[in-house]
């Protein structure tokens, strides 16, 4: 048996296409009706979303006992929250969109949901897409994140020592599930 420590074997069988690059991605969203923000905010989000992940999911295991022994059987699938990092521009357009969306889910002062959502419980949710591109600019993998809404709009750190940096903030989404496109 040949040793696995052979660079020629790695080159011919390993990263034959040069490896996927984490900086080649885009995230798209549609602003739900009733949020009070227009689609131009979502369009700008596409260009200011500077970090995201391809979504994760896991299948829980259930321990089943039998005469003092345990076996594991598959349980339900769960989808972890999904987060993005956004560069903030001086117009605060994208941050304002997420603040309005969050505020429409539960008002800052009155602790109520906007009436626009009273007739359709899912109307505050939207679908997002995250696309991974190849080095040639073609889409190589796409995920649709279904039924998403923001659960957290993170703080923006202000700091006198950060004069040559662009502000960023995070947004965390809860969602129903994700699907890979075209599978």
Short mmCIF file of N, CA and C in Angstrom, two decimals:
data_model
loop_
_atom_site.label_atom_id
_atom_site.label_comp_id
_atom_site.label_asym_id
_atom_site.label_seq_id
_atom_site.Cartn_x
_atom_site.Cartn_y
_atom_site.Cartn_z
N UNK A 1 0.85 -1.18 0.00
CA UNK A 1 0.00 0.00 0.00
C UNK A 1 0.89 1.23 0.00
N UNK A 2 0.57 2.18 -0.87
CA UNK A 2 1.38 3.40 -0.99
C UNK A 2 1.08 4.33 0.18
N UNK A 3 2.07 5.08 0.57
CA UNK A 3 1.93 6.05 1.64
C UNK A 3 1.02 7.19 1.19
N UNK A 4 0.24 7.76 2.13
CA UNK A 4 -0.63 8.88 1.84
C UNK A 4 0.12 10.20 1.74
N UNK A 5 1.40 10.20 2.07
CA UNK A 5 2.18 11.43 2.08
C UNK A 5 2.84 11.65 0.72
N UNK A 6 2.01 11.94 -0.27
CA UNK A 6 2.51 12.11 -1.61
C UNK A 6 1.82 13.33 -2.22
N UNK A 7 2.57 14.38 -2.48
CA UNK A 7 2.00 15.62 -2.97
C UNK A 7 1.34 15.44 -4.33
N UNK A 8 1.87 14.59 -5.17
CA UNK A 8 1.26 14.35 -6.48
C UNK A 8 -0.12 13.73 -6.34
N UNK A 9 -0.28 12.81 -5.39
CA UNK A 9 -1.58 12.20 -5.14
C UNK A 9 -2.56 13.24 -4.62
N UNK A 10 -2.11 14.09 -3.73
CA UNK A 10 -2.97 15.15 -3.21
C UNK A 10 -3.41 16.08 -4.33
N UNK A 11 -2.48 16.48 -5.18
CA UNK A 11 -2.81 17.40 -6.28
C UNK A 11 -3.82 16.78 -7.24
N UNK A 12 -3.74 15.47 -7.48
CA UNK A 12 -4.64 14.84 -8.44
C UNK A 12 -5.98 14.42 -7.82
N UNK A 13 -6.05 14.26 -6.48
CA UNK A 13 -7.28 13.77 -5.85
C UNK A 13 -7.85 14.70 -4.80
N UNK A 14 -7.09 15.64 -4.32
CA UNK A 14 -7.55 16.53 -3.24
C UNK A 14 -8.34 17.71 -3.76
N UNK A 15 -7.79 18.88 -3.64
CA UNK A 15 -8.47 20.10 -4.09
C UNK A 15 -8.21 20.30 -5.59
N UNK A 16 -8.84 19.47 -6.37
CA UNK A 16 -8.57 19.48 -7.81
C UNK A 16 -9.05 20.76 -8.50
N UNK A 17 -9.98 21.46 -7.90
CA UNK A 17 -10.48 22.71 -8.48
C UNK A 17 -9.91 23.94 -7.75
N UNK A 18 -8.97 23.74 -6.86
CA UNK A 18 -8.33 24.86 -6.19
C UNK A 18 -8.97 25.29 -4.89
N UNK A 19 -10.03 24.64 -4.46
CA UNK A 19 -10.67 24.95 -3.18
C UNK A 19 -11.67 26.10 -3.29
N UNK A 20 -12.79 25.99 -2.58
CA UNK A 20 -13.80 27.04 -2.53
C UNK A 20 -13.29 28.18 -1.65
N UNK A 21 -13.60 29.42 -2.02
CA UNK A 21 -13.10 30.60 -1.32
C UNK A 21 -14.22 31.23 -0.49
N UNK A 22 -14.00 31.45 0.80
CA UNK A 22 -15.06 31.95 1.68
C UNK A 22 -15.48 33.39 1.40
N UNK A 23 -14.69 34.16 0.67
CA UNK A 23 -15.06 35.56 0.40
C UNK A 23 -15.98 35.70 -0.81
N UNK A 24 -16.24 34.63 -1.53
CA UNK A 24 -17.05 34.71 -2.75
C UNK A 24 -18.49 34.29 -2.45
N UNK A 25 -19.28 35.22 -1.92
CA UNK A 25 -20.65 34.92 -1.54
C UNK A 25 -21.51 36.18 -1.60
N UNK A 26 -22.81 35.97 -1.61
CA UNK A 26 -23.81 37.04 -1.49
C UNK A 26 -24.98 36.51 -0.69
N UNK A 27 -25.67 37.44 -0.01
CA UNK A 27 -26.88 37.11 0.72
C UNK A 27 -27.99 38.04 0.23
N UNK A 28 -29.15 37.46 -0.05
CA UNK A 28 -30.30 38.22 -0.53
C UNK A 28 -31.46 38.05 0.44
N UNK A 29 -32.26 39.10 0.60
CA UNK A 29 -33.50 38.99 1.37
C UNK A 29 -34.55 39.91 0.78
N UNK A 30 -35.80 39.59 1.06
CA UNK A 30 -36.94 40.43 0.71
C UNK A 30 -37.50 40.97 2.01
N UNK A 31 -37.76 42.28 2.07
CA UNK A 31 -38.31 42.88 3.27
C UNK A 31 -39.80 42.53 3.35
N UNK A 32 -40.24 41.97 4.47
CA UNK A 32 -41.68 41.66 4.59
C UNK A 32 -42.52 42.93 4.56
N UNK A 33 -43.73 42.80 4.02
CA UNK A 33 -44.66 43.93 4.05
C UNK A 33 -44.96 44.29 5.50
N UNK A 34 -45.16 45.55 5.77
CA UNK A 34 -45.51 45.99 7.11
C UNK A 34 -44.32 46.35 7.98
N UNK A 35 -43.10 46.13 7.51
CA UNK A 35 -41.92 46.45 8.30
C UNK A 35 -41.68 47.96 8.33
N UNK A 36 -42.06 48.65 7.28
CA UNK A 36 -41.83 50.08 7.22
C UNK A 36 -40.51 50.44 6.57
N UNK A 37 -39.92 49.49 5.86
CA UNK A 37 -38.68 49.73 5.12
C UNK A 37 -38.92 49.28 3.69
N UNK A 38 -38.30 49.95 2.74
CA UNK A 38 -38.52 49.56 1.35
C UNK A 38 -37.43 48.61 0.86
N UNK A 39 -37.61 48.13 -0.36
CA UNK A 39 -36.70 47.14 -0.91
C UNK A 39 -35.30 47.70 -1.13
N UNK A 40 -35.13 49.03 -1.21
CA UNK A 40 -33.79 49.59 -1.39
C UNK A 40 -32.88 49.25 -0.20
N UNK A 41 -33.47 49.11 0.98
CA UNK A 41 -32.69 48.69 2.16
C UNK A 41 -32.17 47.27 1.97
N UNK A 42 -33.03 46.39 1.48
CA UNK A 42 -32.63 45.00 1.24
C UNK A 42 -31.61 44.93 0.11
N UNK A 43 -31.76 45.78 -0.90
CA UNK A 43 -30.79 45.81 -2.00
C UNK A 43 -29.41 46.23 -1.48
N UNK A 44 -29.40 47.23 -0.59
CA UNK A 44 -28.12 47.68 -0.02
C UNK A 44 -27.54 46.60 0.89
N UNK A 45 -28.39 45.86 1.61
CA UNK A 45 -27.93 44.76 2.46
C UNK A 45 -27.09 43.77 1.66
N UNK A 46 -27.50 43.51 0.44
CA UNK A 46 -26.76 42.57 -0.43
C UNK A 46 -25.29 42.97 -0.56
N UNK A 47 -25.02 44.27 -0.58
CA UNK A 47 -23.65 44.75 -0.76
C UNK A 47 -22.92 45.01 0.54
N UNK A 48 -23.63 45.16 1.65
CA UNK A 48 -22.98 45.47 2.92
C UNK A 48 -22.89 44.27 3.85
N UNK A 49 -23.51 43.15 3.49
CA UNK A 49 -23.39 41.93 4.29
C UNK A 49 -22.00 41.35 4.03
N UNK A 50 -21.11 41.51 5.01
CA UNK A 50 -19.70 41.17 4.81
C UNK A 50 -19.31 39.80 5.36
N UNK A 51 -20.19 39.17 6.12
CA UNK A 51 -19.89 37.83 6.64
C UNK A 51 -21.20 37.09 6.87
N UNK A 52 -21.18 35.81 6.56
CA UNK A 52 -22.34 34.93 6.77
C UNK A 52 -21.80 33.51 6.87
N UNK A 53 -22.69 32.56 6.97
CA UNK A 53 -22.29 31.15 6.96
C UNK A 53 -23.21 30.40 6.02
N UNK A 54 -22.72 29.30 5.52
CA UNK A 54 -23.63 28.34 4.92
C UNK A 54 -24.34 27.69 6.10
N UNK A 55 -25.65 27.54 6.05
CA UNK A 55 -26.41 27.17 7.26
C UNK A 55 -26.11 25.75 7.75
N UNK A 56 -26.32 25.58 9.04
CA UNK A 56 -26.10 24.30 9.69
C UNK A 56 -27.43 23.66 10.07
N UNK A 57 -27.42 22.37 10.24
CA UNK A 57 -28.58 21.63 10.75
C UNK A 57 -28.05 20.38 11.43
N UNK A 58 -28.81 19.88 12.36
CA UNK A 58 -28.38 18.66 13.03
C UNK A 58 -29.59 17.77 13.28
N UNK A 59 -29.32 16.49 13.37
CA UNK A 59 -30.34 15.51 13.72
C UNK A 59 -30.01 15.00 15.12
N UNK A 60 -30.95 15.20 16.02
CA UNK A 60 -30.74 14.76 17.40
C UNK A 60 -30.77 13.23 17.47
N UNK A 61 -30.17 12.70 18.51
CA UNK A 61 -30.27 11.27 18.75
C UNK A 61 -31.10 11.03 20.01
N UNK A 62 -31.81 9.94 20.00
CA UNK A 62 -32.64 9.56 21.14
C UNK A 62 -32.07 8.28 21.72
N UNK A 63 -31.76 8.30 23.01
CA UNK A 63 -31.28 7.10 23.69
C UNK A 63 -32.48 6.21 24.04
N UNK A 64 -32.39 4.97 23.64
CA UNK A 64 -33.44 4.00 23.94
C UNK A 64 -32.81 2.90 24.77
N UNK A 65 -33.35 2.69 25.97
CA UNK A 65 -32.81 1.68 26.86
C UNK A 65 -33.42 0.30 26.64
N UNK A 66 -32.58 -0.71 26.80
CA UNK A 66 -33.03 -2.09 26.73
C UNK A 66 -32.13 -2.93 27.63
N UNK A 67 -32.65 -3.43 28.73
CA UNK A 67 -31.92 -4.26 29.68
C UNK A 67 -30.61 -3.61 30.11
N UNK A 68 -30.67 -2.33 30.41
CA UNK A 68 -29.48 -1.64 30.91
C UNK A 68 -28.53 -1.14 29.84
N UNK A 69 -28.79 -1.43 28.60
CA UNK A 69 -27.98 -0.94 27.49
C UNK A 69 -28.75 0.14 26.76
N UNK A 70 -28.02 1.04 26.14
CA UNK A 70 -28.64 2.12 25.37
C UNK A 70 -28.24 1.98 23.90
N UNK A 71 -29.21 2.16 23.05
CA UNK A 71 -28.91 2.31 21.64
C UNK A 71 -29.39 3.71 21.24
N UNK A 72 -28.87 4.19 20.16
CA UNK A 72 -29.26 5.51 19.69
C UNK A 72 -30.05 5.36 18.40
N UNK A 73 -31.16 6.10 18.34
CA UNK A 73 -31.96 6.17 17.12
C UNK A 73 -32.08 7.64 16.73
N UNK A 74 -32.29 7.87 15.46
CA UNK A 74 -32.35 9.26 15.02
C UNK A 74 -33.63 9.92 15.50
N UNK A 75 -33.48 11.20 15.82
CA UNK A 75 -34.61 11.99 16.31
C UNK A 75 -34.97 13.07 15.31
N UNK A 76 -35.38 14.20 15.82
CA UNK A 76 -35.84 15.30 14.97
C UNK A 76 -34.68 16.16 14.51
N UNK A 77 -34.87 16.75 13.36
CA UNK A 77 -33.90 17.71 12.81
C UNK A 77 -34.16 19.07 13.44
N UNK A 78 -33.09 19.77 13.79
CA UNK A 78 -33.19 21.13 14.30
C UNK A 78 -32.28 22.03 13.48
N UNK A 79 -32.66 23.29 13.41
CA UNK A 79 -31.91 24.28 12.64
C UNK A 79 -31.46 25.37 13.60
N UNK A 80 -30.15 25.53 13.72
CA UNK A 80 -29.59 26.54 14.60
C UNK A 80 -29.83 27.93 14.01
N UNK A 81 -29.88 28.95 14.89
CA UNK A 81 -30.01 30.32 14.42
C UNK A 81 -28.88 30.64 13.45
N UNK A 82 -29.12 31.60 12.58
CA UNK A 82 -28.19 31.95 11.51
C UNK A 82 -27.83 33.42 11.65
N UNK A 83 -26.55 33.76 11.54
CA UNK A 83 -26.09 35.12 11.78
C UNK A 83 -25.33 35.68 10.58
N UNK A 84 -25.41 36.99 10.44
CA UNK A 84 -24.65 37.71 9.42
C UNK A 84 -23.97 38.90 10.08
N UNK A 85 -22.92 39.41 9.44
CA UNK A 85 -22.26 40.65 9.86
C UNK A 85 -22.44 41.65 8.74
N UNK A 86 -22.78 42.88 9.11
CA UNK A 86 -23.11 43.91 8.14
C UNK A 86 -22.24 45.13 8.37
N UNK A 87 -21.69 45.69 7.28
CA UNK A 87 -20.97 46.95 7.36
C UNK A 87 -21.99 48.08 7.41
N UNK A 88 -21.80 49.02 8.32
CA UNK A 88 -22.74 50.13 8.48
C UNK A 88 -22.28 51.33 7.68
N UNK A 89 -23.19 51.89 6.89
CA UNK A 89 -22.91 53.11 6.14
C UNK A 89 -23.50 54.30 6.90
N UNK A 90 -23.08 55.51 6.57
CA UNK A 90 -23.53 56.69 7.31
C UNK A 90 -25.02 56.97 7.14
N UNK A 91 -25.68 56.39 6.14
CA UNK A 91 -27.13 56.57 6.01
C UNK A 91 -27.92 55.65 6.95
N UNK A 92 -27.25 54.69 7.59
CA UNK A 92 -27.88 53.74 8.52
C UNK A 92 -29.08 53.04 7.88
N UNK A 93 -29.13 52.95 6.57
CA UNK A 93 -30.27 52.40 5.85
C UNK A 93 -30.53 50.94 6.22
N UNK A 94 -29.50 50.13 6.21
CA UNK A 94 -29.67 48.70 6.49
C UNK A 94 -29.95 48.46 7.97
N UNK A 95 -29.21 49.14 8.84
CA UNK A 95 -29.46 48.98 10.28
C UNK A 95 -30.88 49.43 10.63
N UNK A 96 -31.30 50.54 10.04
CA UNK A 96 -32.65 51.03 10.29
C UNK A 96 -33.70 50.01 9.86
N UNK A 97 -33.46 49.33 8.73
CA UNK A 97 -34.39 48.30 8.27
C UNK A 97 -34.54 47.20 9.33
N UNK A 98 -33.41 46.73 9.86
CA UNK A 98 -33.49 45.66 10.86
C UNK A 98 -34.09 46.15 12.17
N UNK A 99 -33.80 47.40 12.55
CA UNK A 99 -34.42 47.94 13.77
C UNK A 99 -35.93 48.06 13.60
N UNK A 100 -36.39 48.52 12.43
CA UNK A 100 -37.83 48.62 12.18
C UNK A 100 -38.48 47.24 12.18
N UNK A 101 -37.82 46.29 11.55
CA UNK A 101 -38.35 44.93 11.49
C UNK A 101 -38.48 44.35 12.90
N UNK A 102 -37.42 44.49 13.68
CA UNK A 102 -37.44 44.00 15.06
C UNK A 102 -38.51 44.71 15.88
N UNK A 103 -38.63 46.02 15.69
CA UNK A 103 -39.62 46.79 16.44
C UNK A 103 -41.04 46.40 16.04
N UNK A 104 -41.25 46.01 14.79
CA UNK A 104 -42.59 45.59 14.37
C UNK A 104 -42.98 44.24 14.98
N UNK A 105 -41.99 43.44 15.35
CA UNK A 105 -42.26 42.15 15.98
C UNK A 105 -42.67 42.31 17.44
N UNK A 106 -42.06 43.27 18.10
CA UNK A 106 -42.38 43.57 19.50
C UNK A 106 -41.92 44.99 19.77
N UNK A 107 -42.86 45.89 19.94
CA UNK A 107 -42.57 47.31 20.10
C UNK A 107 -41.67 47.59 21.30
N UNK A 108 -40.79 48.57 21.11
CA UNK A 108 -39.83 48.94 22.16
C UNK A 108 -40.53 49.42 23.43
N UNK A 109 -41.60 50.19 23.28
CA UNK A 109 -42.28 50.74 24.45
C UNK A 109 -43.51 49.96 24.87
N UNK A 110 -44.32 49.54 23.92
CA UNK A 110 -45.63 49.02 24.29
C UNK A 110 -45.71 47.50 24.40
N UNK A 111 -44.65 46.77 24.03
CA UNK A 111 -44.61 45.32 24.17
C UNK A 111 -45.73 44.62 23.41
N UNK A 112 -46.03 45.12 22.20
CA UNK A 112 -47.04 44.49 21.36
C UNK A 112 -46.48 44.31 19.95
N UNK A 113 -47.08 43.42 19.20
CA UNK A 113 -46.74 43.20 17.79
C UNK A 113 -47.60 44.12 16.94
N UNK A 114 -47.06 44.55 15.79
CA UNK A 114 -47.81 45.40 14.89
C UNK A 114 -49.08 44.71 14.43
N UNK A 115 -50.13 45.50 14.27
CA UNK A 115 -51.42 44.99 13.83
C UNK A 115 -51.35 44.39 12.43
N UNK A 116 -50.39 44.83 11.63
CA UNK A 116 -50.25 44.29 10.27
C UNK A 116 -50.03 42.79 10.28
N UNK A 117 -49.54 42.24 11.36
CA UNK A 117 -49.26 40.81 11.46
C UNK A 117 -50.38 40.03 12.13
N UNK A 118 -51.45 40.71 12.54
CA UNK A 118 -52.50 40.02 13.30
C UNK A 118 -53.33 39.07 12.44
N UNK A 119 -53.43 39.33 11.14
CA UNK A 119 -54.24 38.46 10.29
C UNK A 119 -53.45 37.31 9.68
N UNK A 120 -52.13 37.42 9.67
CA UNK A 120 -51.29 36.36 9.12
C UNK A 120 -50.04 36.24 9.98
N UNK A 121 -49.99 35.23 10.79
CA UNK A 121 -48.89 35.04 11.74
C UNK A 121 -47.53 34.98 11.07
N UNK A 122 -47.44 34.46 9.85
CA UNK A 122 -46.16 34.31 9.18
C UNK A 122 -45.76 35.51 8.32
N UNK A 123 -46.56 36.57 8.31
CA UNK A 123 -46.28 37.70 7.41
C UNK A 123 -45.05 38.50 7.82
N UNK A 124 -44.55 38.34 9.03
CA UNK A 124 -43.33 39.04 9.45
C UNK A 124 -42.07 38.27 9.05
N UNK A 125 -42.24 37.07 8.49
CA UNK A 125 -41.10 36.25 8.08
C UNK A 125 -40.76 36.48 6.61
N UNK A 126 -39.55 36.15 6.25
CA UNK A 126 -39.13 36.24 4.86
C UNK A 126 -38.21 35.08 4.54
N UNK A 127 -37.89 34.92 3.28
CA UNK A 127 -36.92 33.93 2.85
C UNK A 127 -35.63 34.65 2.47
N UNK A 128 -34.51 34.05 2.81
CA UNK A 128 -33.20 34.57 2.45
C UNK A 128 -32.51 33.56 1.57
N UNK A 129 -31.56 34.03 0.79
CA UNK A 129 -30.72 33.14 0.00
C UNK A 129 -29.27 33.50 0.24
N UNK A 130 -28.44 32.48 0.43
CA UNK A 130 -26.99 32.69 0.50
C UNK A 130 -26.38 31.87 -0.63
N UNK A 131 -25.55 32.55 -1.42
CA UNK A 131 -24.97 31.93 -2.61
C UNK A 131 -23.46 31.93 -2.50
N UNK A 132 -22.85 30.78 -2.70
CA UNK A 132 -21.39 30.63 -2.77
C UNK A 132 -21.01 30.62 -4.24
N UNK A 133 -20.05 31.47 -4.61
CA UNK A 133 -19.60 31.55 -5.99
C UNK A 133 -18.24 30.89 -6.15
N UNK A 134 -18.00 30.40 -7.36
CA UNK A 134 -16.69 29.88 -7.73
C UNK A 134 -15.78 31.02 -8.14
N UNK A 135 -14.53 30.69 -8.31
CA UNK A 135 -13.54 31.71 -8.69
C UNK A 135 -13.83 32.32 -10.06
N UNK A 136 -14.63 31.64 -10.88
CA UNK A 136 -14.98 32.17 -12.19
C UNK A 136 -16.28 32.98 -12.15
N UNK A 137 -16.87 33.16 -10.97
CA UNK A 137 -18.07 33.96 -10.82
C UNK A 137 -19.38 33.22 -10.96
N UNK A 138 -19.33 31.93 -11.22
CA UNK A 138 -20.57 31.15 -11.32
C UNK A 138 -21.01 30.69 -9.94
N UNK A 139 -22.33 30.62 -9.75
CA UNK A 139 -22.87 30.13 -8.49
C UNK A 139 -22.61 28.63 -8.41
N UNK A 140 -21.94 28.20 -7.31
CA UNK A 140 -21.63 26.78 -7.16
C UNK A 140 -22.48 26.11 -6.09
N UNK A 141 -23.07 26.90 -5.20
CA UNK A 141 -23.94 26.33 -4.16
C UNK A 141 -24.85 27.44 -3.67
N UNK A 142 -26.14 27.13 -3.49
CA UNK A 142 -27.10 28.11 -3.00
C UNK A 142 -28.00 27.45 -1.98
N UNK A 143 -28.30 28.19 -0.92
CA UNK A 143 -29.20 27.73 0.12
C UNK A 143 -30.33 28.74 0.27
N UNK A 144 -31.55 28.23 0.42
CA UNK A 144 -32.71 29.06 0.71
C UNK A 144 -33.05 28.88 2.18
N UNK A 145 -33.07 29.96 2.92
CA UNK A 145 -33.40 29.96 4.34
C UNK A 145 -34.85 30.42 4.43
N UNK A 146 -35.72 29.53 4.88
CA UNK A 146 -37.16 29.72 4.78
C UNK A 146 -37.75 30.18 6.12
N UNK A 147 -38.60 31.20 6.06
CA UNK A 147 -39.32 31.66 7.24
C UNK A 147 -38.44 32.34 8.27
N UNK A 148 -37.59 33.25 7.82
CA UNK A 148 -36.62 33.90 8.72
C UNK A 148 -37.14 35.23 9.26
N UNK A 149 -36.71 35.55 10.46
CA UNK A 149 -36.96 36.86 11.06
C UNK A 149 -35.84 37.16 12.04
N UNK A 150 -35.50 38.45 12.23
CA UNK A 150 -34.38 38.79 13.11
C UNK A 150 -34.76 38.63 14.58
N UNK A 151 -33.90 37.96 15.33
CA UNK A 151 -34.10 37.85 16.78
C UNK A 151 -33.15 38.75 17.54
N UNK A 152 -32.10 39.22 16.87
CA UNK A 152 -31.12 40.07 17.54
C UNK A 152 -30.48 41.01 16.51
N UNK A 153 -30.45 42.29 16.84
CA UNK A 153 -29.68 43.28 16.10
C UNK A 153 -28.60 43.75 17.07
N UNK A 154 -27.36 43.37 16.79
CA UNK A 154 -26.27 43.58 17.75
C UNK A 154 -25.85 45.04 17.85
N UNK A 155 -25.16 45.32 18.92
CA UNK A 155 -24.62 46.66 19.17
C UNK A 155 -23.55 47.00 18.14
N UNK A 156 -23.34 48.29 17.95
CA UNK A 156 -22.21 48.79 17.16
C UNK A 156 -21.24 49.41 18.16
N UNK A 157 -20.02 48.93 18.15
CA UNK A 157 -19.01 49.45 19.06
C UNK A 157 -18.47 50.76 18.52
N UNK A 158 -18.49 51.78 19.36
CA UNK A 158 -17.90 53.08 19.04
C UNK A 158 -16.62 53.20 19.85
N UNK A 159 -15.53 53.64 19.20
CA UNK A 159 -14.24 53.63 19.88
C UNK A 159 -13.32 54.64 19.21
N UNK A 160 -12.76 55.57 19.98
CA UNK A 160 -11.86 56.57 19.42
C UNK A 160 -10.62 55.96 18.77
N UNK A 161 -10.21 54.79 19.20
CA UNK A 161 -9.02 54.14 18.63
C UNK A 161 -9.31 53.43 17.31
N UNK A 162 -10.54 53.48 16.85
CA UNK A 162 -10.92 52.77 15.63
C UNK A 162 -11.22 53.75 14.49
N UNK A 163 -10.40 54.77 14.36
CA UNK A 163 -10.67 55.85 13.39
C UNK A 163 -10.63 55.38 11.94
N UNK A 164 -9.87 54.36 11.62
CA UNK A 164 -9.71 53.91 10.23
C UNK A 164 -10.41 52.60 9.98
N UNK A 165 -11.56 52.41 10.61
CA UNK A 165 -12.34 51.19 10.42
C UNK A 165 -13.77 51.53 10.08
N UNK A 166 -14.46 50.62 9.43
CA UNK A 166 -15.88 50.78 9.14
C UNK A 166 -16.66 50.04 10.21
N UNK A 167 -17.71 50.67 10.72
CA UNK A 167 -18.55 50.03 11.72
C UNK A 167 -19.20 48.77 11.16
N UNK A 168 -19.35 47.78 12.01
CA UNK A 168 -20.09 46.57 11.66
C UNK A 168 -21.04 46.22 12.79
N UNK A 169 -22.06 45.47 12.46
CA UNK A 169 -22.97 44.94 13.47
C UNK A 169 -23.49 43.60 12.98
N UNK A 170 -23.93 42.79 13.90
CA UNK A 170 -24.46 41.48 13.57
C UNK A 170 -25.97 41.45 13.66
N UNK A 171 -26.56 40.56 12.89
CA UNK A 171 -27.99 40.27 12.98
C UNK A 171 -28.13 38.76 13.03
N UNK A 172 -28.91 38.28 13.99
CA UNK A 172 -29.18 36.86 14.13
C UNK A 172 -30.62 36.59 13.73
N UNK A 173 -30.82 35.55 12.95
CA UNK A 173 -32.14 35.17 12.47
C UNK A 173 -32.54 33.81 13.05
N UNK A 174 -33.79 33.70 13.45
CA UNK A 174 -34.42 32.39 13.64
C UNK A 174 -35.12 32.08 12.33
N UNK A 175 -35.27 30.81 12.01
CA UNK A 175 -35.93 30.45 10.76
C UNK A 175 -36.52 29.05 10.89
N UNK A 176 -37.39 28.73 9.95
CA UNK A 176 -38.09 27.44 10.01
C UNK A 176 -37.21 26.29 9.53
N UNK A 177 -36.57 26.46 8.38
CA UNK A 177 -35.71 25.42 7.82
C UNK A 177 -34.94 26.00 6.65
N UNK A 178 -33.97 25.26 6.14
CA UNK A 178 -33.26 25.65 4.93
C UNK A 178 -33.29 24.51 3.93
N UNK A 179 -33.13 24.88 2.67
CA UNK A 179 -33.08 23.89 1.59
C UNK A 179 -31.94 24.27 0.65
N UNK A 180 -31.17 23.29 0.21
CA UNK A 180 -30.21 23.59 -0.86
C UNK A 180 -30.98 23.79 -2.16
N UNK A 181 -30.57 24.74 -2.96
CA UNK A 181 -31.24 24.98 -4.24
C UNK A 181 -30.88 23.90 -5.24
N UNK A 182 -31.80 23.59 -6.10
CA UNK A 182 -31.58 22.68 -7.23
C UNK A 182 -31.13 21.29 -6.82
N UNK A 183 -31.69 20.76 -5.77
CA UNK A 183 -31.38 19.37 -5.40
C UNK A 183 -32.62 18.54 -5.30
#
